[in-house]
Amino acid sequence: MKERSAWWKEAVIYQVYPRSFKDSNGDGVGDLRGIISKLDHISSLGVDIVWINPVYASPDRDNGYDISDYRAVQPKMGTMEDLRMLIQKVHEKGMKIIIDMVINHTSDDHAWFREACSSRDNPFYSYYHWWPEEKGEPPHRCGFFDPAGKGWHYNKATRSSYLHYFSEHQPDLNWENPEVREQLYDILRYWLDKGIDGFRLDAITFISKDTRWPYVTPTILKDRYYGDWGHYYAKGPRLHEYLQEMHEKVWRHYDAVTIAEAPGIKADEANLFVDTGRKELNMVCHFEGIMSGYIPSEFKKMQPGGYNLKELKNIYTLWDKALDGRGWGSLYLGNHDQPRMVSHWGHDGVEYRELSAKMLFTFLLTMRATPFIYNGDEIGMVNIKFENIEDYQDIETRHMYRRIKDSGGDVDAFMKDQQLAARDNGRTPFQWSKDVNAGFTMGKPWLKVNPNYRQINAAAQENDPSSVLNFVRYLIRLRKSIPALVYGKYELLLPEHPHIYAYYRRAEGDCCLVLLNFTSYEVLCPADCSIPLGGEIIVNNYPGIREKDGRWRLQPYQALVCRIKNDTVSG
Ligand code: TEU
């Protein structure tokens, strides 16, 4: 079926992690004025939408994902006037701006929660989920960032425990209460009226709780991402009712883009969120691709040998198929919750760092899904791989460390795993130049700068035609100029091949063959995707091509896109 067009389907999204992007006042924390000062860099990429992580008032226990006032800007980030200016400047550059909205939970410092904690009779008590002590032990729920793994925390004044899926400082809002929902819709409208063009809705799949509180198997580390947790946490009975209500009360009145962060959601459930007829949301960011390669039932621990390309192809192909003609996908290879894209999916050694970054970007920018580029990836930043727990700032890593230590677990193994998977790997300051602190700050950076900034930085790549940065710019221009790369049908080739990811993007009379070698060795392509007659190579991260009897010999991490115009093969 032919895709219906929409601006957000054609867009490339650039994610800015504000505290690590650019510090304008020397306090070591990136801020709004810092972002404004670097808008030329962002717009030079050719992206359409800038997504910024939370900049609301927050005690910052989870880097802003614990909001204490939804209508205020956190002083470390700047002022409301700075934010107004950012919105205006982004618009002047012909881009749109979307913000993170964290409405599954608030901070424990939010006025609603402080009131709620004072007494059971306080009207705000019912803004949260409580388990009164006279009912005995609360039913097991996992607190993802809790040092003891517990999802309930006792509060003396109310003689009851409140629910928190993340840390105890992030109490979950009670969406059963219509007043809570109205408050939240009001907040969404407030920001849309300020000129915000849409939202990334944080952990939105968790908002509806089954308040019959069914039994969930208690496990220590296991219910984090796998097993049956998704069933209880991400598929609450009223989830879609709430999302439809939100559409009716908010989205319907604006031309905004709505993106669900969707932990726990599988391909066959995606259309429940994004099928246009259901009037819910525009896109979901799923976790199936990004979590592939981790050992099920372990906390962010990679399989020996890393991810399996066949499995990865299968996941992305399933998602494409599920959404075909019904909804629309999104694609990301890194973000603020993940290690660096190159370290995760490519090769971060000097020899292959740039090549694999370019190969991964070719993938990201030639799939049928809106691509998300995470800041720093466009210059090929890599994991910092801290050796000391003190270097980590992330609540997730710190608390998990404590949890493992307290239970007599293997902390050394944990530290090793974190070098691959910790969120702080993706949060180190942006490497602008070879100046002190990579040009990020004049002060002491809140998180250490990766010492490789002298080699990897934006300034060095700016005028180098063969840099990752300029490769990304080229790919974005290409995606914009070839509709087949946005809307064209995706057809997987060589599904069983363990090293090559190959596919067609096919539109009427136009077709692109994408060939990606995901390994550090040379691979001879099977005949199925041999050199197409009359094809033109439009992407190549090597200076030339190698072939043998009309078959491609792909160099380590080689990426090729070959365009076949007037394509007559039917899709
Ligand atoms: O993440 C939601 C989520 O599901 C996390 O458990 C995520 O899987 C985890 O960070 C991976 O290690 C969102 C935000 O993106 C994250 O930064 C916040 O910490 C979290 O919500 C709580 O608000």
Coordinates of C-alpha atoms and ligand atoms in Angstrom, one line a residue, residues 17 51 53-54 62-66 100 102 104-105 144-145 165-167 170 200 202-206 224-225 229 261-264 287 291 299-300 335-338 394-396 421-423 427, ligand 1:
Y17 CA 21.2 15.9 25.7
W51 CA 14.5 16.9 20.5
N53 CA 15.8 15.9 27.0
P54 CA 14.0 17.4 30.0
D62 CA 17.7 11.1 37.3
N63 CA 19.1 14.0 35.2
G64 CA 15.8 15.8 34.9
Y65 CA 13.6 12.7 34.5
D66 CA 12.2 13.6 37.9
D100 CA 10.6 15.2 26.5
V102 CA 7.8 12.7 31.8
N104 CA 4.4 8.4 34.2
H105 CA 5.9 9.8 37.4
F144 CA 14.1 -0.3 38.2
F145 CA 16.5 2.2 39.8
Y165 CA 8.7 2.0 38.9
F166 CA 12.0 3.9 38.8
S167 CA 13.7 5.3 41.9
Q170 CA 10.1 9.2 41.1
R200 CA 8.7 12.4 23.2
D202 CA 8.8 9.2 28.4
A203 CA 7.9 5.6 29.6
I204 CA 4.4 6.3 28.4
T205 CA 3.6 2.6 28.1
F206 CA 3.7 2.4 32.0
R224 CA 14.0 -5.7 34.3
Y225 CA 13.5 -6.0 30.6
W229 CA 7.4 -7.8 33.2
E261 CA 9.0 5.8 24.3
A262 CA 7.7 2.3 24.4
P263 CA 9.5 -0.2 26.7
G264 CA 7.8 -3.6 26.8
F287 CA 13.3 -1.5 22.7
M291 CA 18.2 -4.5 23.5
F299 CA 20.9 -6.6 33.9
K300 CA 22.3 -5.0 30.7
N335 CA 20.4 7.7 22.9
H336 CA 20.9 9.0 26.4
D337 CA 20.0 5.6 27.9
Q338 CA 22.4 3.6 25.8
D394 CA 24.1 7.8 36.7
I395 CA 21.6 6.7 39.3
E396 CA 21.0 3.5 37.4
A421 CA 26.4 -0.8 28.4
A422 CA 26.3 2.0 31.0
R423 CA 24.2 5.0 30.1
R427 CA 26.3 11.1 28.2
Ligands
TEU1 O1 13.5 5.5 30.2 C1 12.5 4.5 30.4 C2 13.0 3.2 30.6 O2 12.3 2.2 30.3 C3 14.3 3.0 31.2 O3 14.2 1.9 32.0 C4 15.3 2.7 30.3 O4 15.1 1.4 29.7 C5 16.7 2.7 31.0 O5 17.1 4.0 31.1 C6 17.7 1.9 30.2 O6 18.8 1.8 31.0 C7 13.1 6.8 30.4 C8 14.3 7.8 30.2 O7 14.7 7.7 28.8 C9 15.3 7.5 31.1 O8 16.4 8.4 30.9 C10 14.8 7.7 32.5 O9 15.8 7.4 33.5 C11 13.5 6.9 32.8 O10 12.6 7.0 31.7 C12 12.8 7.4 34.0 O11 12.2 8.6 33.8

